[in-house]
Structures are given as structure tokens and as C-alpha cells.
JSON list of C-alpha atoms in Angstrom, two decimals:
[
{"chain": "K", "resi": 2, "resn": "MET", "atom": "CA", "xyz": [7.57, -2.97, 10.21]},
{"chain": "K", "resi": 3, "resn": "ASN", "atom": "CA", "xyz": [5.39, -4.03, 7.30]},
{"chain": "K", "resi": 4, "resn": "ILE", "atom": "CA", "xyz": [2.86, -1.35, 6.38]},
{"chain": "K", "resi": 5, "resn": "LYS", "atom": "CA", "xyz": [0.34, -1.74, 3.57]},
{"chain": "K", "resi": 6, "resn": "SER", "atom": "CA", "xyz": [-0.71, 1.63, 2.20]},
{"chain": "K", "resi": 7, "resn": "VAL", "atom": "CA", "xyz": [-2.36, 3.17, -0.85]},
{"chain": "K", "resi": 8, "resn": "TYR", "atom": "CA", "xyz": [0.19, 4.38, -3.39]},
{"chain": "K", "resi": 9, "resn": "GLU", "atom": "CA", "xyz": [-2.35, 5.43, -6.00]},
{"chain": "K", "resi": 10, "resn": "GLY", "atom": "CA", "xyz": [-6.02, 5.91, -5.15]},
{"chain": "K", "resi": 11, "resn": "GLY", "atom": "CA", "xyz": [-8.88, 4.44, -7.09]},
{"chain": "K", "resi": 12, "resn": "GLU", "atom": "CA", "xyz": [-12.63, 4.48, -7.65]},
{"chain": "K", "resi": 13, "resn": "ALA", "atom": "CA", "xyz": [-15.18, 1.72, -8.17]},
{"chain": "K", "resi": 14, "resn": "GLU", "atom": "CA", "xyz": [-18.95, 1.40, -8.30]},
{"chain": "K", "resi": 15, "resn": "ILE", "atom": "CA", "xyz": [-21.38, -1.36, -7.40]},
{"chain": "K", "resi": 16, "resn": "VAL", "atom": "CA", "xyz": [-25.16, -1.46, -7.76]},
{"chain": "K", "resi": 17, "resn": "GLU", "atom": "CA", "xyz": [-27.37, -3.12, -5.17]},
{"chain": "K", "resi": 18, "resn": "LYS", "atom": "CA", "xyz": [-31.15, -3.18, -5.73]},
{"chain": "K", "resi": 19, "resn": "LYS", "atom": "CA", "xyz": [-30.96, -0.07, -7.92]},
{"chain": "K", "resi": 20, "resn": "SER", "atom": "CA", "xyz": [-28.88, 1.89, -5.37]},
{"chain": "K", "resi": 21, "resn": "ARG", "atom": "CA", "xyz": [-25.50, 3.04, -6.65]},
{"chain": "K", "resi": 22, "resn": "PHE", "atom": "CA", "xyz": [-22.52, 2.82, -4.29]},
{"chain": "K", "resi": 23, "resn": "ILE", "atom": "CA", "xyz": [-19.45, 4.73, -5.51]},
{"chain": "K", "resi": 24, "resn": "ALA", "atom": "CA", "xyz": [-16.26, 4.09, -3.50]},
{"chain": "K", "resi": 25, "resn": "THR", "atom": "CA", "xyz": [-13.40, 6.58, -3.76]},
{"chain": "K", "resi": 26, "resn": "VAL", "atom": "CA", "xyz": [-10.14, 5.67, -2.00]},
{"chain": "K", "resi": 27, "resn": "ARG", "atom": "CA", "xyz": [-7.24, 8.04, -1.49]},
{"chain": "K", "resi": 28, "resn": "PRO", "atom": "CA", "xyz": [-3.92, 8.02, 0.43]},
{"chain": "K", "resi": 29, "resn": "VAL", "atom": "CA", "xyz": [-3.82, 10.48, 3.34]},
{"chain": "K", "resi": 30, "resn": "LYS", "atom": "CA", "xyz": [-1.05, 11.54, 5.73]},
{"chain": "K", "resi": 31, "resn": "ASP", "atom": "CA", "xyz": [-3.12, 12.89, 8.61]},
{"chain": "K", "resi": 32, "resn": "GLU", "atom": "CA", "xyz": [-6.65, 13.60, 9.84]},
{"chain": "K", "resi": 33, "resn": "ALA", "atom": "CA", "xyz": [-6.72, 17.09, 8.32]},
{"chain": "K", "resi": 34, "resn": "GLU", "atom": "CA", "xyz": [-5.97, 15.67, 4.87]},
{"chain": "K", "resi": 35, "resn": "ALA", "atom": "CA", "xyz": [-8.65, 13.01, 5.35]},
{"chain": "K", "resi": 36, "resn": "ASN", "atom": "CA", "xyz": [-11.24, 15.63, 6.36]},
{"chain": "K", "resi": 37, "resn": "ALA", "atom": "CA", "xyz": [-10.35, 17.77, 3.34]},
{"chain": "K", "resi": 38, "resn": "PHE", "atom": "CA", "xyz": [-10.86, 14.72, 1.12]},
{"chain": "K", "resi": 39, "resn": "PHE", "atom": "CA", "xyz": [-14.26, 14.04, 2.70]},
{"chain": "K", "resi": 40, "resn": "ALA", "atom": "CA", "xyz": [-15.31, 17.66, 2.11]},
{"chain": "K", "resi": 41, "resn": "GLU", "atom": "CA", "xyz": [-14.16, 17.41, -1.51]},
{"chain": "K", "resi": 42, "resn": "MET", "atom": "CA", "xyz": [-16.25, 14.28, -2.10]},
{"chain": "K", "resi": 43, "resn": "LYS", "atom": "CA", "xyz": [-19.34, 15.81, -0.48]},
{"chain": "K", "resi": 44, "resn": "LYS", "atom": "CA", "xyz": [-18.99, 18.81, -2.77]},
{"chain": "K", "resi": 45, "resn": "LYS", "atom": "CA", "xyz": [-18.47, 16.59, -5.83]},
{"chain": "K", "resi": 46, "resn": "TYR", "atom": "CA", "xyz": [-21.44, 14.36, -5.00]},
{"chain": "K", "resi": 47, "resn": "TRP", "atom": "CA", "xyz": [-23.62, 17.07, -3.49]},
{"chain": "K", "resi": 48, "resn": "ASP", "atom": "CA", "xyz": [-26.80, 15.54, -4.90]},
{"chain": "K", "resi": 49, "resn": "ALA", "atom": "CA", "xyz": [-26.24, 12.08, -3.36]},
{"chain": "K", "resi": 50, "resn": "ARG", "atom": "CA", "xyz": [-28.31, 10.81, -0.43]},
{"chain": "K", "resi": 51, "resn": "HIS", "atom": "CA", "xyz": [-25.23, 9.79, 1.60]},
{"chain": "K", "resi": 52, "resn": "ASN", "atom": "CA", "xyz": [-21.45, 10.26, 1.53]},
{"chain": "K", "resi": 53, "resn": "CYS", "atom": "CA", "xyz": [-20.26, 7.82, 4.19]},
{"chain": "K", "resi": 54, "resn": "SER", "atom": "CA", "xyz": [-16.59, 7.83, 5.17]},
{"chain": "K", "resi": 55, "resn": "ALA", "atom": "CA", "xyz": [-13.78, 6.14, 7.06]},
{"chain": "K", "resi": 56, "resn": "PHE", "atom": "CA", "xyz": [-10.03, 6.51, 7.46]},
{"chain": "K", "resi": 57, "resn": "VAL", "atom": "CA", "xyz": [-7.09, 4.71, 9.07]},
{"chain": "K", "resi": 58, "resn": "ILE", "atom": "CA", "xyz": [-3.81, 6.47, 9.88]},
{"chain": "K", "resi": 59, "resn": "GLY", "atom": "CA", "xyz": [-0.60, 5.38, 11.58]},
{"chain": "K", "resi": 60, "resn": "GLN", "atom": "CA", "xyz": [1.92, 2.53, 11.42]},
{"chain": "K", "resi": 61, "resn": "LYS", "atom": "CA", "xyz": [-0.21, 0.50, 13.84]},
{"chain": "K", "resi": 62, "resn": "GLN", "atom": "CA", "xyz": [-3.56, 1.73, 12.46]},
{"chain": "K", "resi": 63, "resn": "GLU", "atom": "CA", "xyz": [-3.90, 3.68, 15.70]},
{"chain": "K", "resi": 64, "resn": "LEU", "atom": "CA", "xyz": [-6.02, 6.59, 14.44]},
{"chain": "K", "resi": 65, "resn": "THR", "atom": "CA", "xyz": [-9.41, 5.72, 12.97]},
{"chain": "K", "resi": 66, "resn": "ARG", "atom": "CA", "xyz": [-12.67, 7.55, 12.27]},
{"chain": "K", "resi": 67, "resn": "SER", "atom": "CA", "xyz": [-15.88, 6.68, 10.48]},
{"chain": "K", "resi": 68, "resn": "SER", "atom": "CA", "xyz": [-19.21, 8.31, 9.65]},
{"chain": "K", "resi": 69, "resn": "ASP", "atom": "CA", "xyz": [-22.60, 6.86, 8.66]},
{"chain": "K", "resi": 70, "resn": "ASP", "atom": "CA", "xyz": [-23.66, 10.25, 7.21]},
{"chain": "K", "resi": 71, "resn": "GLY", "atom": "CA", "xyz": [-27.35, 9.68, 7.84]},
{"chain": "K", "resi": 72, "resn": "GLU", "atom": "CA", "xyz": [-27.50, 5.93, 7.25]},
{"chain": "K", "resi": 73, "resn": "PRO", "atom": "CA", "xyz": [-28.78, 3.84, 10.21]},
{"chain": "K", "resi": 74, "resn": "SER", "atom": "CA", "xyz": [-26.14, 3.74, 12.94]},
{"chain": "K", "resi": 75, "resn": "GLY", "atom": "CA", "xyz": [-23.47, 1.11, 12.37]},
{"chain": "K", "resi": 76, "resn": "THR", "atom": "CA", "xyz": [-24.53, 0.18, 8.83]},
{"chain": "K", "resi": 77, "resn": "ALA", "atom": "CA", "xyz": [-22.00, 2.18, 6.79]},
{"chain": "K", "resi": 78, "resn": "GLY", "atom": "CA", "xyz": [-19.01, 3.94, 8.37]},
{"chain": "K", "resi": 79, "resn": "ARG", "atom": "CA", "xyz": [-17.96, 1.22, 10.79]},
{"chain": "K", "resi": 80, "resn": "PRO", "atom": "CA", "xyz": [-18.35, -1.63, 8.28]},
{"chain": "K", "resi": 81, "resn": "MET", "atom": "CA", "xyz": [-16.28, 0.41, 5.82]},
{"chain": "K", "resi": 82, "resn": "LEU", "atom": "CA", "xyz": [-13.60, 0.94, 8.46]},
{"chain": "K", "resi": 83, "resn": "ASP", "atom": "CA", "xyz": [-13.61, -2.79, 9.24]},
{"chain": "K", "resi": 84, "resn": "VAL", "atom": "CA", "xyz": [-12.64, -3.56, 5.64]},
{"chain": "K", "resi": 85, "resn": "LEU", "atom": "CA", "xyz": [-9.63, -1.21, 5.83]},
{"chain": "K", "resi": 86, "resn": "LEU", "atom": "CA", "xyz": [-8.56, -2.72, 9.14]},
{"chain": "K", "resi": 87, "resn": "LYS", "atom": "CA", "xyz": [-9.01, -6.31, 7.96]},
{"chain": "K", "resi": 88, "resn": "GLU", "atom": "CA", "xyz": [-6.99, -5.65, 4.81]},
{"chain": "K", "resi": 89, "resn": "GLY", "atom": "CA", "xyz": [-4.19, -4.19, 6.96]},
{"chain": "K", "resi": 90, "resn": "VAL", "atom": "CA", "xyz": [-4.30, -0.88, 5.10]},
{"chain": "K", "resi": 91, "resn": "THR", "atom": "CA", "xyz": [-3.21, 2.35, 6.75]},
{"chain": "K", "resi": 92, "resn": "ASP", "atom": "CA", "xyz": [-2.78, 6.02, 5.79]},
{"chain": "K", "resi": 93, "resn": "ALA", "atom": "CA", "xyz": [-5.88, 5.69, 3.64]},
{"chain": "K", "resi": 94, "resn": "ALA", "atom": "CA", "xyz": [-9.35, 7.23, 3.50]},
{"chain": "K", "resi": 95, "resn": "VAL", "atom": "CA", "xyz": [-12.48, 6.11, 1.69]},
{"chain": "K", "resi": 96, "resn": "VAL", "atom": "CA", "xyz": [-15.80, 7.73, 0.85]},
{"chain": "K", "resi": 97, "resn": "VAL", "atom": "CA", "xyz": [-18.72, 5.63, -0.36]},
{"chain": "K", "resi": 98, "resn": "THR", "atom": "CA", "xyz": [-21.34, 7.74, -2.09]},
{"chain": "K", "resi": 99, "resn": "ARG", "atom": "CA", "xyz": [-24.85, 6.30, -2.25]},
{"chain": "K", "resi": 100, "resn": "TYR", "atom": "CA", "xyz": [-27.51, 7.27, -4.74]},
{"chain": "K", "resi": 101, "resn": "PHE", "atom": "CA", "xyz": [-30.72, 5.74, -3.39]},
{"chain": "K", "resi": 102, "resn": "GLY", "atom": "CA", "xyz": [-32.52, 3.53, -5.88]},
{"chain": "K", "resi": 103, "resn": "GLY", "atom": "CA", "xyz": [-35.90, 3.43, -4.18]},
{"chain": "K", "resi": 104, "resn": "VAL", "atom": "CA", "xyz": [-35.57, -0.04, -2.62]},
{"chain": "K", "resi": 105, "resn": "LEU", "atom": "CA", "xyz": [-34.76, -0.42, 1.08]},
{"chain": "K", "resi": 106, "resn": "LEU", "atom": "CA", "xyz": [-31.84, -2.77, 1.69]},
{"chain": "K", "resi": 107, "resn": "GLY", "atom": "CA", "xyz": [-32.28, -3.40, 5.40]},
{"chain": "K", "resi": 108, "resn": "THR", "atom": "CA", "xyz": [-29.51, -3.34, 7.99]},
{"chain": "K", "resi": 109, "resn": "GLY", "atom": "CA", "xyz": [-27.68, -6.42, 6.72]},
{"chain": "K", "resi": 110, "resn": "GLY", "atom": "CA", "xyz": [-28.01, -5.36, 3.11]},
{"chain": "K", "resi": 111, "resn": "LEU", "atom": "CA", "xyz": [-26.52, -1.95, 3.82]},
{"chain": "K", "resi": 112, "resn": "VAL", "atom": "CA", "xyz": [-23.56, -3.41, 5.70]},
{"chain": "K", "resi": 113, "resn": "ARG", "atom": "CA", "xyz": [-22.79, -5.82, 2.86]},
{"chain": "K", "resi": 114, "resn": "ALA", "atom": "CA", "xyz": [-23.17, -3.17, 0.17]},
{"chain": "K", "resi": 115, "resn": "TYR", "atom": "CA", "xyz": [-20.88, -0.65, 1.86]},
{"chain": "K", "resi": 116, "resn": "GLN", "atom": "CA", "xyz": [-18.26, -3.30, 2.55]},
{"chain": "K", "resi": 117, "resn": "GLN", "atom": "CA", "xyz": [-18.39, -4.63, -1.01]},
{"chain": "K", "resi": 118, "resn": "ALA", "atom": "CA", "xyz": [-18.00, -1.09, -2.32]},
{"chain": "K", "resi": 119, "resn": "VAL", "atom": "CA", "xyz": [-14.88, -0.49, -0.21]},
{"chain": "K", "resi": 120, "resn": "SER", "atom": "CA", "xyz": [-13.39, -3.82, -1.33]},
{"chain": "K", "resi": 121, "resn": "ALA", "atom": "CA", "xyz": [-14.03, -2.87, -4.96]},
{"chain": "K", "resi": 122, "resn": "GLY", "atom": "CA", "xyz": [-12.44, 0.54, -4.34]},
{"chain": "K", "resi": 123, "resn": "LEU", "atom": "CA", "xyz": [-9.30, -1.07, -2.88]},
{"chain": "K", "resi": 124, "resn": "ASP", "atom": "CA", "xyz": [-9.12, -3.41, -5.86]},
{"chain": "K", "resi": 125, "resn": "ALA", "atom": "CA", "xyz": [-9.00, -0.32, -8.09]},
{"chain": "K", "resi": 126, "resn": "CYS", "atom": "CA", "xyz": [-6.04, 1.11, -6.13]},
{"chain": "K", "resi": 127, "resn": "THR", "atom": "CA", "xyz": [-2.32, 0.47, -6.31]},
{"chain": "K", "resi": 128, "resn": "LEU", "atom": "CA", "xyz": [-1.32, -0.87, -2.90]},
{"chain": "K", "resi": 129, "resn": "ILE", "atom": "CA", "xyz": [2.27, -1.10, -1.65]},
{"chain": "K", "resi": 130, "resn": "GLU", "atom": "CA", "xyz": [3.82, -2.64, 1.44]},
{"chain": "K", "resi": 131, "resn": "LYS", "atom": "CA", "xyz": [6.45, -0.54, 3.20]},
{"chain": "K", "resi": 132, "resn": "GLN", "atom": "CA", "xyz": [9.10, -2.33, 5.21]},
{"chain": "K", "resi": 133, "resn": "ASN", "atom": "CA", "xyz": [12.35, -1.64, 7.02]},
{"chain": "K", "resi": 134, "resn": "GLY", "atom": "CA", "xyz": [15.33, -2.56, 4.90]},
{"chain": "K", "resi": 135, "resn": "MET", "atom": "CA", "xyz": [19.08, -2.37, 4.43]},
{"chain": "K", "resi": 136, "resn": "ARG", "atom": "CA", "xyz": [20.83, -0.97, 1.35]},
{"chain": "K", "resi": 137, "resn": "LEU", "atom": "CA", "xyz": [24.07, -2.73, 0.43]},
{"chain": "K", "resi": 138, "resn": "GLN", "atom": "CA", "xyz": [26.74, -2.01, -2.17]},
{"chain": "K", "resi": 139, "resn": "ILE", "atom": "CA", "xyz": [28.37, -5.16, -3.55]},
{"chain": "K", "resi": 140, "resn": "ARG", "atom": "CA", "xyz": [31.65, -4.93, -5.45]},
{"chain": "K", "resi": 141, "resn": "THR", "atom": "CA", "xyz": [32.77, -7.96, -7.47]},
{"chain": "K", "resi": 142, "resn": "ASP", "atom": "CA", "xyz": [34.79, -8.92, -10.51]},
{"chain": "K", "resi": 143, "resn": "TYR", "atom": "CA", "xyz": [33.09, -10.07, -13.69]},
{"chain": "K", "resi": 144, "resn": "ASN", "atom": "CA", "xyz": [33.50, -13.73, -12.72]},
{"chain": "K", "resi": 145, "resn": "GLY", "atom": "CA", "xyz": [31.29, -13.12, -9.69]},
{"chain": "K", "resi": 146, "resn": "LEU", "atom": "CA", "xyz": [28.67, -11.07, -11.55]},
{"chain": "K", "resi": 147, "resn": "GLY", "atom": "CA", "xyz": [26.72, -14.00, -13.00]},
{"chain": "K", "resi": 148, "resn": "LYS", "atom": "CA", "xyz": [26.75, -15.81, -9.66]},
{"chain": "K", "resi": 149, "resn": "LEU", "atom": "CA", "xyz": [25.32, -12.79, -7.87]},
{"chain": "K", "resi": 150, "resn": "GLN", "atom": "CA", "xyz": [22.71, -12.14, -10.56]},
{"chain": "K", "resi": 151, "resn": "TYR", "atom": "CA", "xyz": [21.56, -15.74, -10.20]},
{"chain": "K", "resi": 152, "resn": "LEU", "atom": "CA", "xyz": [21.49, -15.46, -6.41]},
{"chain": "K", "resi": 153, "resn": "PHE", "atom": "CA", "xyz": [19.49, -12.23, -6.44]},
{"chain": "K", "resi": 154, "resn": "ALA", "atom": "CA", "xyz": [17.00, -13.69, -8.92]},
{"chain": "K", "resi": 155, "resn": "GLN", "atom": "CA", "xyz": [16.58, -16.87, -6.84]},
{"chain": "K", "resi": 156, "resn": "GLU", "atom": "CA", "xyz": [16.16, -14.95, -3.58]},
{"chain": "K", "resi": 157, "resn": "ALA", "atom": "CA", "xyz": [13.99, -12.17, -5.10]},
{"chain": "K", "resi": 158, "resn": "VAL", "atom": "CA", "xyz": [16.47, -9.51, -4.00]},
{"chain": "K", "resi": 159, "resn": "PRO", "atom": "CA", "xyz": [15.68, -6.12, -5.63]},
{"chain": "K", "resi": 160, "resn": "VAL", "atom": "CA", "xyz": [18.62, -4.60, -7.51]},
{"chain": "K", "resi": 161, "resn": "VAL", "atom": "CA", "xyz": [18.62, -0.80, -7.24]},
{"chain": "K", "resi": 162, "resn": "ASP", "atom": "CA", "xyz": [21.51, -0.04, -9.60]},
{"chain": "K", "resi": 163, "resn": "THR", "atom": "CA", "xyz": [24.45, -1.72, -11.36]},
{"chain": "K", "resi": 164, "resn": "GLN", "atom": "CA", "xyz": [27.63, 0.10, -12.40]},
{"chain": "K", "resi": 165, "resn": "TYR", "atom": "CA", "xyz": [30.15, -1.47, -14.78]},
{"chain": "K", "resi": 166, "resn": "ALA", "atom": "CA", "xyz": [33.85, -0.46, -14.79]},
{"chain": "K", "resi": 167, "resn": "ASP", "atom": "CA", "xyz": [37.02, -2.43, -14.07]},
{"chain": "K", "resi": 168, "resn": "SER", "atom": "CA", "xyz": [34.83, -4.22, -11.52]},
{"chain": "K", "resi": 169, "resn": "VAL", "atom": "CA", "xyz": [31.08, -4.34, -11.05]},
{"chain": "K", "resi": 170, "resn": "SER", "atom": "CA", "xyz": [29.22, -2.43, -8.34]},
{"chain": "K", "resi": 171, "resn": "ILE", "atom": "CA", "xyz": [25.71, -3.64, -7.50]},
{"chain": "K", "resi": 172, "resn": "GLU", "atom": "CA", "xyz": [23.37, -1.85, -5.10]},
{"chain": "K", "resi": 173, "resn": "ILE", "atom": "CA", "xyz": [20.65, -3.99, -3.53]},
{"chain": "K", "resi": 174, "resn": "VAL", "atom": "CA", "xyz": [17.97, -3.51, -0.87]},
{"chain": "K", "resi": 175, "resn": "ILE", "atom": "CA", "xyz": [16.77, -6.28, 1.42]},
{"chain": "K", "resi": 176, "resn": "PRO", "atom": "CA", "xyz": [14.38, -6.56, 4.37]},
{"chain": "K", "resi": 177, "resn": "LEU", "atom": "CA", "xyz": [16.23, -6.12, 7.65]},
{"chain": "K", "resi": 178, "resn": "GLU", "atom": "CA", "xyz": [15.30, -9.60, 8.83]},
{"chain": "K", "resi": 179, "resn": "ARG", "atom": "CA", "xyz": [17.09, -11.10, 5.78]},
{"chain": "K", "resi": 180, "resn": "ASP", "atom": "CA", "xyz": [20.20, -8.92, 6.02]},
{"chain": "K", "resi": 181, "resn": "GLN", "atom": "CA", "xyz": [22.58, -11.41, 7.59]},
{"chain": "K", "resi": 182, "resn": "ALA", "atom": "CA", "xyz": [21.33, -14.37, 5.54]},
{"chain": "K", "resi": 183, "resn": "ILE", "atom": "CA", "xyz": [21.83, -12.54, 2.24]},
{"chain": "K", "resi": 184, "resn": "ARG", "atom": "CA", "xyz": [25.28, -11.30, 3.24]},
{"chain": "K", "resi": 185, "resn": "LYS", "atom": "CA", "xyz": [26.26, -14.89, 4.06]},
{"chain": "K", "resi": 186, "resn": "ALA", "atom": "CA", "xyz": [24.90, -16.12, 0.73]},
{"chain": "K", "resi": 187, "resn": "ILE", "atom": "CA", "xyz": [26.85, -13.44, -1.17]},
{"chain": "K", "resi": 188, "resn": "THR", "atom": "CA", "xyz": [30.05, -14.45, 0.60]},
{"chain": "K", "resi": 189, "resn": "GLU", "atom": "CA", "xyz": [29.49, -18.14, -0.13]},
{"chain": "K", "resi": 190, "resn": "LYS", "atom": "CA", "xyz": [28.53, -17.63, -3.78]},
{"chain": "K", "resi": 191, "resn": "THR", "atom": "CA", "xyz": [31.64, -15.57, -4.52]},
{"chain": "K", "resi": 192, "resn": "ALA", "atom": "CA", "xyz": [34.05, -17.53, -2.30]},
{"chain": "K", "resi": 193, "resn": "ALA", "atom": "CA", "xyz": [34.45, -14.39, -0.18]},
{"chain": "K", "resi": 194, "resn": "THR", "atom": "CA", "xyz": [35.84, -12.37, -3.11]},
{"chain": "K", "resi": 195, "resn": "ALA", "atom": "CA", "xyz": [32.97, -9.84, -3.17]},
{"chain": "K", "resi": 196, "resn": "ALA", "atom": "CA", "xyz": [33.20, -6.73, -0.98]},
{"chain": "K", "resi": 197, "resn": "ILE", "atom": "CA", "xyz": [30.03, -5.80, 0.90]},
{"chain": "K", "resi": 198, "resn": "ASP", "atom": "CA", "xyz": [29.59, -2.16, 1.95]},
{"chain": "K", "resi": 199, "resn": "GLU", "atom": "CA", "xyz": [26.66, -1.02, 4.05]},
{"chain": "K", "resi": 200, "resn": "ILE", "atom": "CA", "xyz": [24.90, 2.06, 2.68]},
{"chain": "K", "resi": 201, "resn": "GLY", "atom": "CA", "xyz": [22.41, 2.18, 5.53]},
{"chain": "K", "resi": 202, "resn": "GLU", "atom": "CA", "xyz": [18.95, 1.34, 6.79]},
{"chain": "K", "resi": 203, "resn": "CYS", "atom": "CA", "xyz": [15.90, 2.55, 4.90]},
{"chain": "K", "resi": 204, "resn": "VAL", "atom": "CA", "xyz": [12.15, 2.23, 4.43]},
{"chain": "K", "resi": 205, "resn": "PHE", "atom": "CA", "xyz": [11.23, 0.78, 1.06]},
{"chain": "K", "resi": 206, "resn": "ALA", "atom": "CA", "xyz": [8.44, -0.83, -0.91]},
{"chain": "K", "resi": 207, "resn": "LEU", "atom": "CA", "xyz": [8.21, -2.68, -4.20]},
{"chain": "K", "resi": 208, "resn": "LYS", "atom": "CA", "xyz": [6.01, -1.54, -7.08]},
{"chain": "K", "resi": 209, "resn": "ASN", "atom": "CA", "xyz": [5.98, -3.90, -10.06]},
{"chain": "K", "resi": 210, "resn": "GLY", "atom": "CA", "xyz": [9.18, -5.40, -8.68]},
{"chain": "K", "resi": 211, "resn": "GLU", "atom": "CA", "xyz": [10.99, -2.05, -8.57]},
{"chain": "K", "resi": 212, "resn": "PRO", "atom": "CA", "xyz": [12.11, -0.60, -5.19]},
{"chain": "K", "resi": 213, "resn": "MET", "atom": "CA", "xyz": [10.85, 2.78, -3.99]},
{"chain": "K", "resi": 214, "resn": "PHE", "atom": "CA", "xyz": [12.31, 4.56, -0.98]},
{"chain": "K", "resi": 215, "resn": "PHE", "atom": "CA", "xyz": [10.61, 6.69, 1.65]},
{"chain": "K", "resi": 216, "resn": "ALA", "atom": "CA", "xyz": [11.87, 9.24, 4.14]}
]
């Protein structure tokens, strides 16, 4: 499981032939939360010509909805949804608010403008990728500490915590598919002197290199 989702929402604006397109992206857990977000944006931008919307929910992007909100059919909501799907984003909703600038864009122009607005909105967000992982507790003496620190740096293994006492205890998290390979590398690097305890499976993501855990 590798799921890209919105950790922190964002907002961006583009201008196309004097029309303003304001994209607001927000993380959502279910359809009710998405609909509440859409209602909030319509209230905020009550004076806009259109508040077009789309959302994607579920680990396999299985639940989707989109709305053209008065734009010609297929020129706004579906193109917006296509951007979310193409980027592999889920559990996210977007509203693109349009203030008409007096110049008609045509079908192709509308599609491009709405898609560009969504892309700009995603660029303004903090995106994370959730994955299935394994948490391990490694116990080693101080001779093995430097070897493990080097290994974890080389293999980009996130270190959750390090405790120093008579020995050193290091908690790490790794993707499930790398579990056995990393265990083998730890054993080889320390000549089998490090103890490896399994804390358990988890769902995690990295933000600025730091692990975050999810229920």
C-alpha cells in the first residue's frame, strides 16, 4: 500500500484571459466531509460565477465525484478530477472558484484552465505518501552504533528514537517490502551482535524526512 494524500491543504490562483481561477484543496475523510467543504467554499465565494468541485476518497481511489457547477458539461469537474487521479492523490477534495473576466475561453480553454488551477493548488499543499511498514527496536553496544548509523543513512532508514544507556536502543521504521533485507544488513554490519526486536506493523509516512504514524 502506497497512498499519496494531502497532509496540509493549500490554495493557489491562476488568471486566464482575465478570468480568475482560485483552487482550494483540502484533505477529507469521507463524502460528508467533502460536501461540507464544498458548501463552505460556495458560502465564502458566494459572488463567484462558478464553484466547481471534485473529490477522491479511498485507498484505491474508489469513490469519486465531480461537479461542473454551471460550466459546460465536462469542462470543469471531470478535468479537475482527472488531475487528482493522475497525481495518485486520494482522500482529497478541491474547489476551483471562477470569477468570469468577460472573455469566453471555449471548451478547450476551460479544461486547461481548470486543470492548471488544480495542479497549482496541489503544488501549494503538503503531500505525504502513506505506506505499510514495520517498526523494529535494535539493541547494540557502542561499537555497533556508528555502523548502524552509517547503514541507516546509506539506506535512508528513518530513525524514530534513540536511547542511550549501558547499551544503545534504536527504533526504526521500514517499508514492509524492505523488512527482511534491512534485518539482514543489520546482522551483517554488526557481525550478529545486535538484537532485533519486532515492535509491529504500522502505517507511516515521511514529512521532511521525519516519520509520522497513522491508525
